[in-house]
Amino acid sequence: MAKYSKSGSKRSAGPSQRQLRVGELLRHELADIFSRQKIQDEVLEAHVITVTEVTVTPDLRSAVAYILPLGGKDSKIVVKAARSHIPFIRGLLAKTMNLKHVPTLNFQKDSAYDNSSHIDEVLSNPHVLQDLLGDKGDADETPKAPEAE
């Protein structure tokens, strides 16, 4: 049975258009803050930081920014340094963004790169390759129907 919101329409499973738009605006502004080194921190200045995604809650009050230093090294240190500057970053966002409330920020390491590397590693495993290639080999050896004369 489908659940209905207060307006009577069915709830969608994914984020709303506004959540996506605010998340993308936050991602763009955070990337600008990190690339222009507006934060004076030795750790953050020493790394090139990529903001891969920002997810925003439905009430637009809190957001999680997924960040990753270039090369993926020292990610825990970079996330910790970024978290220590959250109030300053929110202040910068309040000056540049036209939002009623700047969401409460949290930074997390983006693990998508690690996950894709693990999947590539598993797929290049000789046992898995044997299974994958074995399926294709069986498909080529299908018996042919005898020709009618």
mmCIF file of C-alpha atoms in Angstrom:
data_model
loop_
_atom_site.group_PDB
_atom_site.id
_atom_site.type_symbol
_atom_site.label_atom_id
_atom_site.label_comp_id
_atom_site.label_asym_id
_atom_site.label_seq_id
_atom_site.Cartn_x
_atom_site.Cartn_y
_atom_site.Cartn_z
ATOM 1 C CA MET A 1 0.000 0.000 0.000
ATOM 2 C CA ALA A 2 1.414 3.378 -1.002
ATOM 3 C CA LYS A 3 1.932 6.039 1.625
ATOM 4 C CA TYR A 4 0.578 9.507 0.992
ATOM 5 C CA SER A 5 1.972 12.838 2.097
ATOM 6 C CA LYS A 6 -0.105 15.695 3.546
ATOM 7 C CA SER A 7 -0.894 16.965 0.058
ATOM 8 C CA GLY A 8 -2.392 13.592 -0.875
ATOM 9 C CA SER A 9 0.175 12.621 -3.476
ATOM 10 C CA LYS A 10 2.309 9.507 -3.276
ATOM 11 C CA ARG A 11 5.705 9.896 -1.631
ATOM 12 C CA SER A 12 8.603 9.444 -3.974
ATOM 13 C CA ALA A 13 11.438 7.146 -3.003
ATOM 14 C CA GLY A 14 14.206 9.545 -4.034
ATOM 15 C CA PRO A 15 15.152 13.066 -3.057
ATOM 16 C CA SER A 16 13.010 15.963 -4.224
ATOM 17 C CA GLN A 17 14.021 18.348 -6.970
ATOM 18 C CA ARG A 18 14.710 21.053 -4.369
ATOM 19 C CA GLN A 19 16.972 18.720 -2.351
ATOM 20 C CA LEU A 20 18.948 17.900 -5.473
ATOM 21 C CA ARG A 21 19.247 21.553 -6.464
ATOM 22 C CA VAL A 22 20.365 22.700 -2.996
ATOM 23 C CA GLY A 23 22.793 19.777 -2.767
ATOM 24 C CA GLU A 24 24.334 20.688 -6.110
ATOM 25 C CA LEU A 25 24.613 24.364 -5.119
ATOM 26 C CA LEU A 26 26.315 23.374 -1.869
ATOM 27 C CA ARG A 27 28.685 21.047 -3.721
ATOM 28 C CA HIS A 28 29.632 23.816 -6.125
ATOM 29 C CA GLU A 29 30.228 26.362 -3.338
ATOM 30 C CA LEU A 30 32.199 23.911 -1.181
ATOM 31 C CA ALA A 31 34.385 22.986 -4.145
ATOM 32 C CA ASP A 32 35.028 26.693 -4.685
ATOM 33 C CA ILE A 33 35.909 27.201 -1.005
ATOM 34 C CA PHE A 34 38.365 24.298 -1.004
ATOM 35 C CA SER A 35 39.911 25.140 -4.386
ATOM 36 C CA ARG A 36 40.493 28.807 -3.568
ATOM 37 C CA GLN A 37 41.930 27.848 -0.160
ATOM 38 C CA LYS A 38 39.701 30.251 1.744
ATOM 39 C CA ILE A 39 40.319 28.172 4.876
ATOM 40 C CA GLN A 40 43.692 28.661 6.499
ATOM 41 C CA ASP A 41 44.612 25.167 7.592
ATOM 42 C CA GLU A 42 47.883 23.380 6.868
ATOM 43 C CA VAL A 43 46.192 20.059 6.121
ATOM 44 C CA LEU A 44 43.538 21.506 3.810
ATOM 45 C CA GLU A 45 46.048 23.744 2.015
ATOM 46 C CA ALA A 46 48.373 20.788 1.392
ATOM 47 C CA HIS A 47 45.701 18.727 -0.407
ATOM 48 C CA VAL A 48 43.551 19.171 -3.474
ATOM 49 C CA ILE A 49 40.085 18.256 -2.210
ATOM 50 C CA THR A 50 37.273 16.930 -4.373
ATOM 51 C CA VAL A 51 33.672 17.363 -3.238
ATOM 52 C CA THR A 52 31.964 14.465 -4.979
ATOM 53 C CA GLU A 53 28.419 14.757 -3.647
ATOM 54 C CA VAL A 54 26.304 16.629 -1.120
ATOM 55 C CA THR A 55 23.127 15.027 0.183
ATOM 56 C CA VAL A 56 20.523 17.202 1.871
ATOM 57 C CA THR A 57 17.722 16.129 4.218
ATOM 58 C CA PRO A 58 14.114 16.754 3.097
ATOM 59 C CA ASP A 59 13.747 19.714 5.483
ATOM 60 C CA LEU A 60 16.970 21.253 4.043
ATOM 61 C CA ARG A 61 18.343 21.712 7.570
ATOM 62 C CA SER A 62 21.345 19.391 7.377
ATOM 63 C CA ALA A 63 23.678 18.193 4.664
ATOM 64 C CA VAL A 64 26.447 15.639 4.306
ATOM 65 C CA ALA A 65 29.318 16.516 1.984
ATOM 66 C CA TYR A 66 31.365 13.606 0.660
ATOM 67 C CA ILE A 67 34.962 14.705 0.153
ATOM 68 C CA LEU A 68 38.122 13.010 -1.003
ATOM 69 C CA PRO A 69 41.668 14.332 -1.317
ATOM 70 C CA LEU A 70 43.259 13.861 -4.713
ATOM 71 C CA GLY A 71 44.964 10.483 -4.715
ATOM 72 C CA GLY A 72 42.863 9.270 -1.781
ATOM 73 C CA LYS A 73 45.720 9.519 0.714
ATOM 74 C CA ASP A 74 45.269 11.045 4.180
ATOM 75 C CA SER A 75 41.492 11.055 3.775
ATOM 76 C CA LYS A 76 40.805 10.655 7.501
ATOM 77 C CA ILE A 77 43.061 13.594 8.340
ATOM 78 C CA VAL A 78 41.450 15.774 5.657
ATOM 79 C CA VAL A 79 37.916 14.940 6.820
ATOM 80 C CA LYS A 80 38.890 15.698 10.423
ATOM 81 C CA ALA A 81 40.408 19.042 9.380
ATOM 82 C CA ALA A 82 37.314 19.949 7.354
ATOM 83 C CA ARG A 83 35.047 19.068 10.282
ATOM 84 C CA SER A 84 37.037 21.349 12.568
ATOM 85 C CA HIS A 85 36.194 24.312 10.303
ATOM 86 C CA ILE A 86 32.448 23.669 9.883
ATOM 87 C CA PRO A 87 31.317 26.920 11.593
ATOM 88 C CA PHE A 88 33.644 29.009 9.412
ATOM 89 C CA ILE A 89 32.552 27.172 6.251
ATOM 90 C CA ARG A 90 28.878 27.704 7.105
ATOM 91 C CA GLY A 91 29.619 31.411 7.513
ATOM 92 C CA LEU A 92 31.207 31.539 4.071
ATOM 93 C CA LEU A 93 28.229 29.681 2.601
ATOM 94 C CA ALA A 94 25.785 32.087 4.272
ATOM 95 C CA LYS A 95 27.509 35.019 2.557
ATOM 96 C CA THR A 96 27.491 33.476 -0.914
ATOM 97 C CA MET A 97 24.274 31.431 -1.039
ATOM 98 C CA ASN A 98 20.767 32.809 -1.191
ATOM 99 C CA LEU A 99 19.117 30.400 1.257
ATOM 100 C CA LYS A 100 16.857 31.100 4.200
ATOM 101 C CA HIS A 101 18.880 28.686 6.363
ATOM 102 C CA VAL A 102 22.322 27.325 5.594
ATOM 103 C CA PRO A 103 22.201 23.592 6.330
ATOM 104 C CA THR A 104 24.195 22.130 9.191
ATOM 105 C CA LEU A 105 27.188 20.507 7.549
ATOM 106 C CA ASN A 106 28.942 17.233 8.117
ATOM 107 C CA PHE A 107 31.875 15.898 6.137
ATOM 108 C CA GLN A 108 32.448 12.243 5.313
ATOM 109 C CA LYS A 109 35.024 10.404 3.266
ATOM 110 C CA ASP A 110 33.692 9.412 -0.135
ATOM 111 C CA SER A 111 34.086 5.663 -0.396
ATOM 112 C CA ALA A 112 32.771 5.309 -3.968
ATOM 113 C CA TYR A 113 36.311 5.214 -5.388
ATOM 114 C CA ASP A 114 37.325 2.498 -2.906
ATOM 115 C CA ASN A 115 34.198 0.496 -3.750
ATOM 116 C CA SER A 116 34.836 0.700 -7.488
ATOM 117 C CA SER A 117 38.483 -0.288 -6.985
ATOM 118 C CA HIS A 118 37.357 -3.309 -4.963
ATOM 119 C CA ILE A 119 34.885 -4.341 -7.673
ATOM 120 C CA ASP A 120 37.602 -4.017 -10.340
ATOM 121 C CA GLU A 121 39.908 -6.119 -8.172
ATOM 122 C CA VAL A 122 37.270 -8.815 -7.741
ATOM 123 C CA LEU A 123 36.456 -8.860 -11.456
ATOM 124 C CA SER A 124 40.136 -9.215 -12.373
ATOM 125 C CA ASN A 125 40.518 -12.211 -10.046
ATOM 126 C CA PRO A 126 41.500 -15.293 -12.126
ATOM 127 C CA HIS A 127 38.696 -17.428 -10.669
ATOM 128 C CA VAL A 128 36.063 -14.832 -11.508
ATOM 129 C CA LEU A 129 37.529 -14.294 -14.985
ATOM 130 C CA GLN A 130 37.383 -18.044 -15.564
ATOM 131 C CA ASP A 131 33.693 -18.064 -14.656
ATOM 132 C CA LEU A 132 32.945 -15.032 -16.805
ATOM 133 C CA LEU A 133 34.825 -16.365 -19.818
ATOM 134 C CA GLY A 134 33.459 -19.868 -19.237
ATOM 135 C CA ASP A 135 29.897 -18.601 -19.678
ATOM 136 C CA LYS A 136 30.789 -16.999 -23.010
ATOM 137 C CA GLY A 137 32.575 -20.143 -24.187
ATOM 138 C CA ASP A 138 29.512 -22.290 -23.469
ATOM 139 C CA ALA A 139 27.307 -19.949 -25.490
ATOM 140 C CA ASP A 140 29.479 -20.428 -28.606
ATOM 141 C CA GLU A 141 29.206 -24.208 -28.447
ATOM 142 C CA THR A 142 25.449 -24.481 -28.834
ATOM 143 C CA PRO A 143 24.442 -27.424 -31.006
ATOM 144 C CA LYS A 144 23.310 -26.523 -34.504
ATOM 145 C CA ALA A 145 20.216 -27.966 -36.094
ATOM 146 C CA PRO A 146 20.909 -30.406 -38.929
ATOM 147 C CA GLU A 147 20.493 -28.925 -42.375
ATOM 148 C CA ALA A 148 17.461 -30.041 -44.317
ATOM 149 C CA GLU A 149 18.265 -31.469 -47.762
#
